Amino acid sequence: MSKHFVPENLPTHLQHYIGGQFVDSIGGETFEVLDPVTNQTYATAAAGQKADIDAAVAAATEAFKNGPWPTMSARARAKVLYKIADAVVAQEDRLAEMETFDTGLPITQARGQAQRAAENFRFFADLIVAQHDTALKVPGSQLNYVNRKPIGVAGLITPWNTPFMLESWKLAPSIASGCTVVLKPAEFTPLSASLWATIFKEAGLPDGVFNLVNGIGEEAGDALVKHPRVPLISFTGESSTGQLIFRNCAENLKGMSMELGGKSPAIVFADADFDAAIDSTLFGVFSLNGERCTAGSRILVERPIYEKFVEAYAARAKNIKVGDPHDPETQVGALVHPEHYDKVMSYVEIGKSEGRVVAGGGRPENLPEGQENGSYVAPTVFADVAPDARIFQEEIFGPVVAITPFDTDEEALELANNTRYGLAAYIWTNDLKRSHNFAQNVEAGMVWLNSHNVRDLRSPFGGVKASGLGHEGGYRSIDFYTDQQAVHITLGEVHTPKFGA
C-alpha cells in the first residue's frame, strides 16, 4: 500500500464546542494540524485563548448551577452514558481512520480504541447506579451519613497518544459523577476529539455539560489550569508539564489528578517463560509506536539468559514492519509530529555512545512512496546500557529500548527503582515467592506479573514518584470528581457545656 490513505470528508477546520455550539476563537486565532505520514498541514484548528476558556467555563458553570445534569438520578445519567457508548461503537471505523491519520498509529492498533472508550462509559454508568455511601449510627445517640455531590467544573487536559480513548478515561467518570467539563485535547492530535460533540448531543447530554477548547498548552491549557471557577484539573502528560500545572493549581487550591511520564522496567529472570517474555517486552515498547506512558522501555535481564535474550530480541525487532499506518501489515507507524520525531532521534544518537546498537539506530529503509518525509523511526534496541546512561534514565516515548544485565534479585530491584519515574513494572519469573516480594518492593504504581497490560477498570491507575499524583480507576475516579460531605444528626439528648450560663 504505497498511496497515502486520507479519510473521506476530512474536516479542514476544527472549531471549539462551547455551550452546545461549534465556534471559532473569539479573536480568530488558529494553529495548523499536521499529518505525520507526510508532515503536511491538512487542517487548521481554532486556537483557544483565555477569552475562549472563559466562555467555556461560563457555559459549564451555568450547566452545573442551573442545568438538570448534576441533580439527575444516577439511573437517568446512566441511560445517557449507555447511549454515548453505543454511539462511540457506531463510529468505530470512522474513528480508527481519523486516529490513524492524525497520530500515525497503526490502523490495527487504532481499531480497538472505540471499544475501549465505549467500555469506559458503560463501566461508569454501572458504577454510579451501584454506588453506595457510608452511614454510621450509634443507636439512640447519633446518625452520621455521607452526602456525595459533584464538585463542579472539571478541567480535563489530555495527551496525543491514543487521544480519543484517553479522553474517554476522563470524560466518562467526570460526567458520570454529575460534573460539567471543559476538555483541552492535545494540540498535535485534535481530530478525533471533534467527534465527541456530536456523540454527546445525539445521546441527550444537556448543552454546556461538555465543552471543548482546542489550543496549545501554554495558552488554552494554561488559562484552564489558572481559571478560578475550575476546582478540578485532571491531566495526563509529561512530568515537567505536570510540575508546572501543579504550581499553577496551588494559587486556587485545586484538586489534581495527574498521570505523568514513565521509564518502566521489565525484569526478566532466568526461570521465566522465555518466549512469552520476548513477546511481551517487544510489544510493550514497540506497540503504539512506543508512544505509550506504560512502555517497558528498560529491560533488565538476568545474566544466564542475557546474551540469548538480546540476540532473540534484536532479531525480532529488526523484523518489525514499519510503514504506512493505514496498512494492516504495519506494526510501527509514523511518530506523531516532527518536534517529537526530533526528540526521539536525538535520543537515538545519544544512545550510540551509551550502549551497543543491536537493531535500528536511525530511519527505516524502503518507506512507502510519498512518505519519505514522514516521522518514521526504525525500532531501535540498545544493549549493555549502564544505569547512569541518559537512555536508561530519561523518558524517550518512542520505539527505543535499553537492555541491561543483572546478577542478583537485589541488583534487579535496585536497577528497577533507579529512576525518578514509577508508573509501571513488568516481572517475568515462575518463582511465586520472588514474584510477589519483587512486585511489592518495586517503586511502581502498577505491576504486571507474567502478563502484559491487562486492565481491570475497577483497579487503581496511576504512578508514584515523578509518574503521578493520585489515582483514578473505579471508585477512585468517582471520589476525585465528587465531594463527600459528612452529615451528623443527634438522636438523643444534646449535652453541650453551657458556656456563659
Short mmCIF file of C-alpha atoms in Angstrom, two decimals:
data_model
loop_
_atom_site.label_atom_id
_atom_site.label_comp_id
_atom_site.label_asym_id
_atom_site.label_seq_id
_atom_site.Cartn_x
_atom_site.Cartn_y
_atom_site.Cartn_z
CA MET A 1 0.00 0.00 0.00
CA SER A 2 2.06 2.91 -1.26
CA LYS A 3 -0.55 5.60 -1.88
CA HIS A 4 -1.23 7.53 1.32
CA PHE A 5 -4.77 6.95 2.58
CA VAL A 6 -6.83 10.02 3.51
CA PRO A 7 -10.19 9.51 5.30
CA GLU A 8 -13.29 10.74 3.47
CA ASN A 9 -14.90 14.04 4.46
CA LEU A 10 -11.87 15.07 6.49
CA PRO A 11 -12.55 18.45 8.11
CA THR A 12 -10.24 21.26 7.01
CA HIS A 13 -11.02 23.40 10.06
CA LEU A 14 -11.68 22.31 13.64
CA GLN A 15 -13.70 24.52 15.98
CA HIS A 16 -14.29 24.73 19.70
CA TYR A 17 -17.55 23.39 21.14
CA ILE A 18 -18.97 25.68 23.82
CA GLY A 19 -22.46 25.61 25.33
CA GLY A 20 -23.77 23.29 22.62
CA GLN A 21 -22.39 25.34 19.68
CA PHE A 22 -19.40 24.97 17.39
CA VAL A 23 -17.49 28.27 17.50
CA ASP A 24 -14.18 29.78 16.42
CA SER A 25 -11.83 31.56 18.78
CA ILE A 26 -13.20 34.94 19.84
CA GLY A 27 -10.05 36.63 18.49
CA GLY A 28 -9.92 34.43 15.38
CA GLU A 29 -6.66 32.70 16.35
CA THR A 30 -5.80 29.36 14.66
CA PHE A 31 -2.99 26.81 14.50
CA GLU A 32 -2.01 24.22 11.90
CA VAL A 33 -2.54 20.46 12.25
CA LEU A 34 -0.11 18.07 10.52
CA ASP A 35 -0.48 14.59 9.10
CA PRO A 36 2.60 12.68 10.44
CA VAL A 37 2.99 10.48 7.36
CA THR A 38 3.76 13.44 5.05
CA ASN A 39 4.25 16.17 7.69
CA GLN A 40 1.97 18.40 5.60
CA THR A 41 -0.71 20.65 7.09
CA TYR A 42 -4.15 19.14 6.45
CA ALA A 43 -6.32 21.39 8.66
CA THR A 44 -6.40 24.44 10.84
CA ALA A 45 -7.87 24.45 14.32
CA ALA A 46 -9.24 27.25 16.44
CA ALA A 47 -6.52 28.21 18.91
CA GLY A 48 -8.16 28.80 22.28
CA GLN A 49 -7.06 31.80 24.34
CA LYS A 50 -8.06 32.99 27.81
CA ALA A 51 -11.26 34.53 26.41
CA ASP A 52 -12.33 31.19 24.90
CA ILE A 53 -11.60 29.31 28.12
CA ASP A 54 -13.61 31.97 30.00
CA ALA A 55 -16.55 31.34 27.64
CA ALA A 56 -16.31 27.57 28.03
CA VAL A 57 -16.08 27.77 31.83
CA ALA A 58 -19.07 30.14 31.88
CA ALA A 59 -21.12 27.63 29.85
CA ALA A 60 -20.00 24.75 32.07
CA THR A 61 -20.75 26.76 35.24
CA GLU A 62 -24.24 27.66 34.00
CA ALA A 63 -24.93 23.99 33.16
CA PHE A 64 -23.71 22.95 36.59
CA LYS A 65 -25.61 25.55 38.61
CA ASN A 66 -28.85 25.77 36.66
CA GLY A 67 -28.92 22.76 34.35
CA PRO A 68 -30.52 19.37 35.06
CA TRP A 69 -27.40 17.17 34.84
CA PRO A 70 -25.86 17.37 38.35
CA THR A 71 -29.18 16.66 40.11
CA MET A 72 -30.47 13.91 37.80
CA SER A 73 -30.80 10.44 39.30
CA ALA A 74 -27.87 8.09 38.77
CA ARG A 75 -30.10 5.86 36.63
CA ALA A 76 -31.10 8.77 34.37
CA ARG A 77 -27.46 9.78 33.88
CA ALA A 78 -26.52 6.13 33.25
CA LYS A 79 -29.06 5.89 30.41
CA VAL A 80 -27.35 8.79 28.65
CA LEU A 81 -23.92 7.23 29.25
CA TYR A 82 -25.07 3.98 27.63
CA LYS A 83 -26.29 5.91 24.59
CA ILE A 84 -22.88 7.59 24.40
CA ALA A 85 -21.17 4.18 24.48
CA ASP A 86 -23.37 2.87 21.65
CA ALA A 87 -22.68 6.00 19.58
CA VAL A 88 -18.91 5.58 20.08
CA VAL A 89 -19.07 1.97 18.86
CA ALA A 90 -21.14 3.07 15.84
CA GLN A 91 -18.27 5.43 14.92
CA GLU A 92 -15.59 2.72 15.28
CA ASP A 93 -14.42 2.59 11.65
CA ARG A 94 -14.51 6.35 11.19
CA LEU A 95 -12.71 6.88 14.49
CA ALA A 96 -9.95 4.38 13.65
CA GLU A 97 -9.30 6.04 10.28
CA MET A 98 -9.21 9.52 11.83
CA GLU A 99 -7.00 8.44 14.72
CA THR A 100 -4.54 6.69 12.41
CA PHE A 101 -4.42 9.65 10.02
CA ASP A 102 -3.90 12.18 12.84
CA THR A 103 -1.48 10.26 15.10
CA GLY A 104 0.41 7.81 12.85
CA LEU A 105 -0.87 4.94 15.00
CA PRO A 106 -1.10 1.65 13.03
CA ILE A 107 -4.69 1.01 11.94
CA THR A 108 -4.88 -2.43 13.59
CA GLN A 109 -3.98 -0.80 16.93
CA ALA A 110 -6.40 2.10 16.39
CA ARG A 111 -9.35 -0.24 15.78
CA GLY A 112 -9.73 -1.29 19.41
CA GLN A 113 -9.80 2.26 20.76
CA ALA A 114 -13.55 2.83 20.19
CA GLN A 115 -14.47 -0.36 22.06
CA ARG A 116 -12.24 0.64 24.98
CA ALA A 117 -13.67 4.17 25.03
CA ALA A 118 -17.25 2.83 24.97
CA GLU A 119 -16.49 0.43 27.81
CA ASN A 120 -15.36 3.36 29.97
CA PHE A 121 -18.82 4.94 29.63
CA ARG A 122 -20.63 1.66 30.30
CA PHE A 123 -18.43 0.92 33.29
CA PHE A 124 -19.03 4.28 34.98
CA ALA A 125 -22.75 4.13 34.14
CA ASP A 126 -22.92 0.86 36.08
CA LEU A 127 -20.73 2.21 38.86
CA ILE A 128 -22.84 5.30 39.66
CA VAL A 129 -26.02 3.20 39.77
CA ALA A 130 -24.37 0.74 42.16
CA GLN A 131 -22.66 3.46 44.23
CA HIS A 132 -23.44 3.34 47.93
CA ASP A 133 -22.15 5.58 50.67
CA THR A 134 -21.39 5.17 54.32
CA ALA A 135 -23.98 5.57 57.07
CA LEU A 136 -22.75 5.23 60.65
CA LYS A 137 -25.02 5.08 63.66
CA VAL A 138 -24.72 4.92 67.41
CA PRO A 139 -28.14 3.54 68.47
CA GLY A 140 -30.22 6.10 70.36
CA SER A 141 -27.40 8.64 70.18
CA GLN A 142 -26.42 9.75 66.70
CA LEU A 143 -26.56 9.05 62.98
CA ASN A 144 -23.87 10.13 60.54
CA TYR A 145 -24.03 9.71 56.77
CA VAL A 146 -22.12 10.75 53.66
CA ASN A 147 -23.81 13.04 51.15
CA ARG A 148 -21.87 12.71 47.90
CA LYS A 149 -22.19 15.52 45.35
CA PRO A 150 -20.34 16.58 42.20
CA ILE A 151 -17.68 19.23 42.78
CA GLY A 152 -18.32 21.48 39.79
CA VAL A 153 -16.50 22.26 36.55
CA ALA A 154 -13.66 19.82 35.80
CA GLY A 155 -10.76 20.83 33.55
CA LEU A 156 -9.54 17.84 31.52
CA ILE A 157 -6.18 18.05 29.71
CA THR A 158 -5.36 15.03 27.58
CA PRO A 159 -2.32 13.74 25.62
CA TRP A 160 -1.75 12.99 21.95
CA ASN A 161 -1.14 9.23 22.19
CA THR A 162 -4.40 7.27 21.69
CA PRO A 163 -6.19 10.61 22.24
CA PHE A 164 -9.84 9.56 21.88
CA MET A 165 -9.56 6.62 24.27
CA LEU A 166 -7.59 8.61 26.85
CA GLU A 167 -10.16 11.42 26.64
CA SER A 168 -12.85 8.85 27.48
CA TRP A 169 -10.93 7.86 30.63
CA LYS A 170 -11.55 11.36 31.98
CA LEU A 171 -14.86 12.25 30.32
CA ALA A 172 -16.72 9.13 31.48
CA PRO A 173 -16.14 9.41 35.27
CA SER A 174 -16.35 13.21 35.40
CA ILE A 175 -19.65 13.36 33.51
CA ALA A 176 -21.00 10.26 35.29
CA SER A 177 -20.32 11.97 38.63
CA GLY A 178 -22.52 14.93 37.65
CA CYS A 179 -19.69 17.36 36.91
CA THR A 180 -19.61 19.56 33.85
CA VAL A 181 -16.36 19.66 31.91
CA VAL A 182 -14.00 21.67 29.73
CA LEU A 183 -11.77 19.38 27.64
CA LYS A 184 -8.48 20.70 26.23
CA PRO A 185 -7.18 17.99 23.87
CA ALA A 186 -3.54 17.82 22.79
CA GLU A 187 -2.69 20.28 20.03
CA PHE A 188 -0.83 17.67 17.95
CA THR A 189 -3.96 15.48 17.62
CA PRO A 190 -7.27 17.41 17.81
CA LEU A 191 -9.05 15.49 15.04
CA SER A 192 -10.84 12.67 16.85
CA ALA A 193 -11.85 14.89 19.79
CA SER A 194 -14.16 16.71 17.37
CA LEU A 195 -16.36 13.58 17.30
CA TRP A 196 -17.35 13.94 20.97
CA ALA A 197 -19.61 16.95 20.45
CA THR A 198 -21.98 15.19 18.05
CA ILE A 199 -21.87 11.94 20.03
CA PHE A 200 -22.85 13.70 23.27
CA LYS A 201 -25.53 15.88 21.62
CA GLU A 202 -27.25 12.92 19.97
CA ALA A 203 -27.11 10.88 23.19
CA GLY A 204 -29.05 13.60 25.02
CA LEU A 205 -26.31 15.15 27.16
CA PRO A 206 -27.56 18.66 28.03
CA ASP A 207 -25.76 21.59 26.40
CA GLY A 208 -22.93 23.01 28.49
CA VAL A 209 -22.12 19.74 30.29
CA PHE A 210 -19.38 19.05 27.73
CA ASN A 211 -17.25 21.85 26.32
CA LEU A 212 -14.15 21.55 24.15
CA VAL A 213 -11.48 24.18 23.60
CA ASN A 214 -8.66 23.40 21.19
CA GLY A 215 -5.33 25.14 21.54
CA ILE A 216 -1.76 24.89 22.68
CA GLY A 217 -0.85 24.14 26.27
CA GLU A 218 0.83 27.46 27.02
CA GLU A 219 -2.33 29.35 26.01
CA ALA A 220 -5.56 27.33 26.35
CA GLY A 221 -4.19 24.79 28.83
CA ASP A 222 -2.62 27.46 31.00
CA ALA A 223 -5.84 29.52 31.09
CA LEU A 224 -7.86 26.44 32.08
CA VAL A 225 -5.45 25.48 34.87
CA LYS A 226 -5.46 29.01 36.28
CA HIS A 227 -9.23 29.65 35.99
CA PRO A 228 -10.66 30.43 39.45
CA ARG A 229 -14.01 28.72 38.67
CA VAL A 230 -12.46 25.35 37.73
CA PRO A 231 -11.90 23.48 41.03
CA LEU A 232 -10.51 20.28 39.48
CA ILE A 233 -7.76 19.53 36.95
CA SER A 234 -7.16 16.03 35.58
CA PHE A 235 -4.01 15.89 33.45
CA THR A 236 -2.22 13.16 31.54
CA GLY A 237 1.10 14.07 30.02
CA GLU A 238 4.77 14.69 30.53
CA SER A 239 6.21 15.07 34.05
CA SER A 240 7.74 18.55 33.69
CA THR A 241 4.41 19.88 32.35
CA GLY A 242 2.76 18.21 35.34
CA GLN A 243 5.10 20.09 37.70
CA LEU A 244 4.16 23.39 36.04
CA ILE A 245 0.44 22.60 36.31
CA PHE A 246 0.94 21.61 39.97
CA ARG A 247 2.46 25.04 40.68
CA ASN A 248 -0.32 26.86 38.83
CA CYS A 249 -3.06 24.91 40.62
CA ALA A 250 -1.68 25.96 44.02
CA GLU A 251 -2.96 29.53 43.68
CA ASN A 252 -6.60 28.35 43.81
CA LEU A 253 -6.01 25.16 45.85
CA LYS A 254 -7.42 22.98 43.08
CA GLY A 255 -7.90 19.26 43.25
CA MET A 256 -5.42 17.50 40.97
CA SER A 257 -5.15 14.08 39.40
CA MET A 258 -2.04 13.55 37.31
CA GLU A 259 -0.81 10.60 35.29
CA LEU A 260 2.66 11.57 34.17
CA GLY A 261 5.71 10.12 32.43
CA GLY A 262 7.30 6.71 32.82
CA LYS A 263 10.50 4.77 32.34
CA SER A 264 9.03 1.44 33.29
CA PRO A 265 11.24 -1.61 33.83
CA ALA A 266 10.55 -5.10 32.50
CA ILE A 267 12.51 -7.56 34.64
CA VAL A 268 13.18 -10.96 33.06
CA PHE A 269 14.57 -13.68 35.34
CA ALA A 270 16.34 -16.76 34.03
CA ASP A 271 13.45 -19.03 35.05
CA ALA A 272 10.86 -17.01 33.08
CA ASP A 273 8.86 -18.34 30.15
CA PHE A 274 11.41 -17.06 27.63
CA ASP A 275 9.15 -16.87 24.57
CA ALA A 276 6.32 -15.17 26.47
CA ALA A 277 8.77 -12.63 27.92
CA ILE A 278 10.19 -11.87 24.46
CA ASP A 279 6.68 -11.38 23.02
CA SER A 280 5.61 -9.12 25.87
CA THR A 281 8.73 -6.97 26.07
CA LEU A 282 8.69 -6.40 22.30
CA PHE A 283 5.01 -5.46 22.26
CA GLY A 284 5.45 -3.38 25.42
CA VAL A 285 7.82 -0.90 23.83
CA PHE A 286 7.04 -1.06 20.10
CA SER A 287 3.22 -1.09 20.12
CA LEU A 288 1.56 2.33 19.75
CA ASN A 289 4.85 3.40 18.07
CA GLY A 290 6.49 3.34 21.50
CA GLU A 291 4.41 6.42 22.35
CA ARG A 292 2.85 4.96 25.49
CA CYS A 293 3.22 6.00 29.10
CA THR A 294 3.40 2.42 30.40
CA ALA A 295 6.02 1.28 27.86
CA GLY A 296 8.53 -1.19 29.30
CA SER A 297 11.40 0.89 27.93
CA ARG A 298 14.09 -0.56 30.23
CA ILE A 299 14.52 -4.33 30.04
CA LEU A 300 16.55 -5.89 32.85
CA VAL A 301 17.67 -9.45 32.09
CA GLU A 302 19.29 -11.98 34.42
CA ARG A 303 22.85 -12.80 33.34
CA PRO A 304 22.49 -16.53 32.47
CA ILE A 305 20.00 -15.74 29.68
CA TYR A 306 21.20 -12.22 28.81
CA GLU A 307 23.06 -12.89 25.54
CA LYS A 308 20.39 -15.29 24.32
CA PHE A 309 17.70 -12.70 25.14
CA VAL A 310 19.49 -9.80 23.42
CA GLU A 311 20.07 -11.88 20.29
CA ALA A 312 16.46 -13.09 20.07
CA TYR A 313 15.06 -9.64 20.89
CA ALA A 314 17.20 -7.85 18.29
CA ALA A 315 16.29 -10.37 15.58
CA ARG A 316 12.58 -9.80 16.21
CA ALA A 317 12.98 -6.00 16.42
CA LYS A 318 14.69 -5.94 13.00
CA ASN A 319 11.73 -7.88 11.62
CA ILE A 320 9.05 -5.41 12.79
CA LYS A 321 7.08 -3.98 9.86
CA VAL A 322 7.46 -0.18 9.78
CA GLY A 323 5.38 1.74 7.27
CA ASP A 324 2.11 3.34 6.28
CA PRO A 325 -0.12 3.47 9.37
CA HIS A 326 -3.18 2.58 7.26
CA ASP A 327 -1.60 -0.67 6.01
CA PRO A 328 -2.96 -3.59 8.12
CA GLU A 329 0.51 -5.20 7.96
CA THR A 330 2.17 -2.21 9.69
CA GLN A 331 3.28 -2.72 13.29
CA VAL A 332 5.07 0.62 13.82
CA GLY A 333 3.80 3.73 12.03
CA ALA A 334 4.92 7.35 11.92
CA LEU A 335 5.64 9.32 15.09
CA VAL A 336 3.06 11.95 15.87
CA HIS A 337 4.86 15.19 14.93
CA PRO A 338 8.23 16.48 13.64
CA GLU A 339 9.01 18.05 17.03
CA HIS A 340 8.58 14.68 18.72
CA TYR A 341 10.46 12.88 15.94
CA ASP A 342 13.44 15.20 16.50
CA LYS A 343 13.37 14.47 20.23
CA VAL A 344 13.30 10.68 19.73
CA MET A 345 16.07 10.79 17.09
CA SER A 346 18.24 12.89 19.41
CA TYR A 347 18.00 10.09 21.99
CA VAL A 348 18.90 7.52 19.32
CA GLU A 349 22.10 9.50 18.70
CA ILE A 350 22.82 9.84 22.44
CA GLY A 351 22.30 6.09 22.83
CA LYS A 352 25.01 5.27 20.30
CA SER A 353 27.62 6.41 22.84
CA GLU A 354 25.80 4.78 25.78
CA GLY A 355 25.04 1.28 24.52
CA ARG A 356 25.58 -1.29 21.81
CA VAL A 357 23.16 -0.85 18.88
CA VAL A 358 21.76 -4.29 18.08
CA ALA A 359 18.76 -3.18 15.98
CA GLY A 360 17.66 0.01 14.26
CA GLY A 361 19.50 3.18 15.11
CA GLY A 362 18.02 5.54 12.52
CA ARG A 363 15.30 5.94 9.91
CA PRO A 364 13.87 2.77 8.36
CA GLU A 365 14.67 1.90 4.77
CA ASN A 366 12.15 1.29 1.98
CA LEU A 367 9.50 3.75 3.14
CA PRO A 368 6.28 3.85 1.08
CA GLU A 369 6.20 6.15 -1.92
CA GLY A 370 5.32 9.72 -0.95
CA GLN A 371 6.11 9.10 2.73
CA GLU A 372 9.88 9.65 2.62
CA ASN A 373 9.47 12.79 4.75
CA GLY A 374 7.25 11.12 7.34
CA SER A 375 8.27 10.94 11.00
CA TYR A 376 9.49 7.34 10.89
CA VAL A 377 11.98 5.79 13.32
CA ALA A 378 13.23 2.21 12.97
CA PRO A 379 12.63 0.09 16.12
CA THR A 380 15.91 0.66 17.98
CA VAL A 381 17.49 -1.62 20.58
CA PHE A 382 20.48 -0.73 22.75
CA ALA A 383 22.19 -3.47 24.79
CA ASP A 384 24.70 -3.24 27.67
CA VAL A 385 23.25 0.09 28.85
CA ALA A 386 24.65 1.39 32.15
CA PRO A 387 22.18 2.64 34.79
CA ASP A 388 23.53 6.20 34.68
CA ALA A 389 23.01 6.46 30.90
CA ARG A 390 20.52 9.06 29.72
CA ILE A 391 18.67 6.44 27.65
CA PHE A 392 18.26 4.41 30.87
CA GLN A 393 17.11 7.38 32.97
CA GLU A 394 15.05 9.64 30.67
CA GLU A 395 11.69 9.06 29.02
CA ILE A 396 12.10 8.83 25.22
CA PHE A 397 8.46 7.99 24.32
CA GLY A 398 9.30 6.29 21.05
CA PRO A 399 10.33 2.91 19.61
CA VAL A 400 13.63 2.82 21.52
CA VAL A 401 14.59 0.37 24.27
CA ALA A 402 17.56 -0.13 26.62
CA ILE A 403 18.59 -3.63 27.77
CA THR A 404 20.75 -4.11 30.88
CA PRO A 405 22.00 -7.29 32.63
CA PHE A 406 21.75 -8.10 36.35
CA ASP A 407 23.15 -10.87 38.55
CA THR A 408 21.02 -10.99 41.72
CA ASP A 409 17.45 -10.25 42.81
CA GLU A 410 18.77 -7.37 44.94
CA GLU A 411 20.58 -5.84 41.97
CA ALA A 412 17.48 -6.23 39.79
CA LEU A 413 15.36 -4.36 42.35
CA GLU A 414 17.96 -1.62 42.70
CA LEU A 415 18.10 -1.17 38.91
CA ALA A 416 14.31 -1.25 38.60
CA ASN A 417 13.93 1.53 41.18
CA ASN A 418 16.85 3.59 39.89
CA THR A 419 14.95 6.33 38.03
CA ARG A 420 12.80 9.31 39.02
CA TYR A 421 9.77 7.58 37.49
CA GLY A 422 7.45 4.96 38.93
CA LEU A 423 4.48 4.23 36.68
CA ALA A 424 4.53 0.54 35.72
CA ALA A 425 6.72 -2.56 36.09
CA TYR A 426 6.62 -5.96 34.37
CA ILE A 427 8.08 -9.01 36.08
CA TRP A 428 8.77 -12.32 34.37
CA THR A 429 9.57 -15.27 36.67
CA ASN A 430 8.00 -18.59 37.61
CA ASP A 431 9.11 -18.25 41.25
CA LEU A 432 5.91 -17.37 43.13
CA LYS A 433 7.62 -16.07 46.28
CA ARG A 434 10.09 -13.97 44.32
CA SER A 435 7.39 -12.51 42.04
CA HIS A 436 5.23 -11.23 44.90
CA ASN A 437 8.11 -9.93 47.01
CA PHE A 438 9.61 -8.16 43.99
CA ALA A 439 6.24 -6.73 42.95
CA GLN A 440 5.58 -5.33 46.41
CA ASN A 441 9.03 -3.73 46.66
CA VAL A 442 9.29 -2.22 43.20
CA GLU A 443 8.55 1.52 43.11
CA ALA A 444 5.69 1.50 40.62
CA GLY A 445 2.01 2.37 40.77
CA MET A 446 1.10 -0.70 38.69
CA VAL A 447 2.81 -4.07 38.36
CA TRP A 448 2.15 -6.88 35.91
CA LEU A 449 3.38 -10.38 36.79
CA ASN A 450 3.92 -12.70 33.82
CA SER A 451 1.34 -10.70 31.88
CA HIS A 452 1.09 -7.63 29.77
CA ASN A 453 -1.07 -4.57 30.48
CA VAL A 454 -4.26 -6.47 31.20
CA ARG A 455 -6.52 -3.82 32.71
CA ASP A 456 -9.42 -4.08 35.11
CA LEU A 457 -11.30 -0.79 35.18
CA ARG A 458 -12.07 -1.30 38.86
CA SER A 459 -8.38 -1.19 39.83
CA PRO A 460 -6.37 1.98 40.53
CA PHE A 461 -4.42 3.54 37.66
CA GLY A 462 -1.57 5.90 38.42
CA GLY A 463 2.08 6.21 39.31
CA VAL A 464 4.44 7.12 42.13
CA LYS A 465 7.42 9.49 42.26
CA ALA A 466 7.61 11.62 39.06
CA SER A 467 4.98 9.44 37.37
CA GLY A 468 1.91 10.79 39.02
CA LEU A 469 -0.20 12.31 41.73
CA GLY A 470 -3.32 10.47 42.86
CA HIS A 471 -5.05 7.50 41.29
CA GLU A 472 -8.06 7.11 39.07
CA GLY A 473 -9.94 3.95 38.14
CA GLY A 474 -13.16 2.56 39.61
CA TYR A 475 -14.49 4.32 42.69
CA ARG A 476 -11.24 6.29 43.00
CA SER A 477 -12.31 8.24 39.90
CA ILE A 478 -15.73 8.93 41.39
CA ASP A 479 -14.02 10.07 44.62
CA PHE A 480 -11.93 12.57 42.67
CA TYR A 481 -14.89 14.24 40.94
CA THR A 482 -17.18 14.35 44.00
CA ASP A 483 -17.24 15.90 47.44
CA GLN A 484 -18.04 13.55 50.30
CA GLN A 485 -19.90 15.70 52.76
CA ALA A 486 -20.41 14.31 56.26
CA VAL A 487 -23.85 14.98 57.76
CA HIS A 488 -24.28 14.43 61.53
CA ILE A 489 -27.59 14.15 63.41
CA THR A 490 -28.05 13.75 67.16
CA LEU A 491 -30.83 11.28 68.01
CA GLY A 492 -30.75 11.61 71.80
CA GLU A 493 -30.41 14.42 74.29
CA VAL A 494 -27.97 17.16 73.33
CA HIS A 495 -25.27 17.50 76.02
CA THR A 496 -23.39 20.70 75.37
CA PRO A 497 -21.34 22.51 78.04
CA LYS A 498 -23.25 25.68 78.97
CA PHE A 499 -20.64 28.37 78.44
CA GLY A 500 -21.63 31.71 79.94
CA ALA A 501 -24.83 30.35 81.52
#
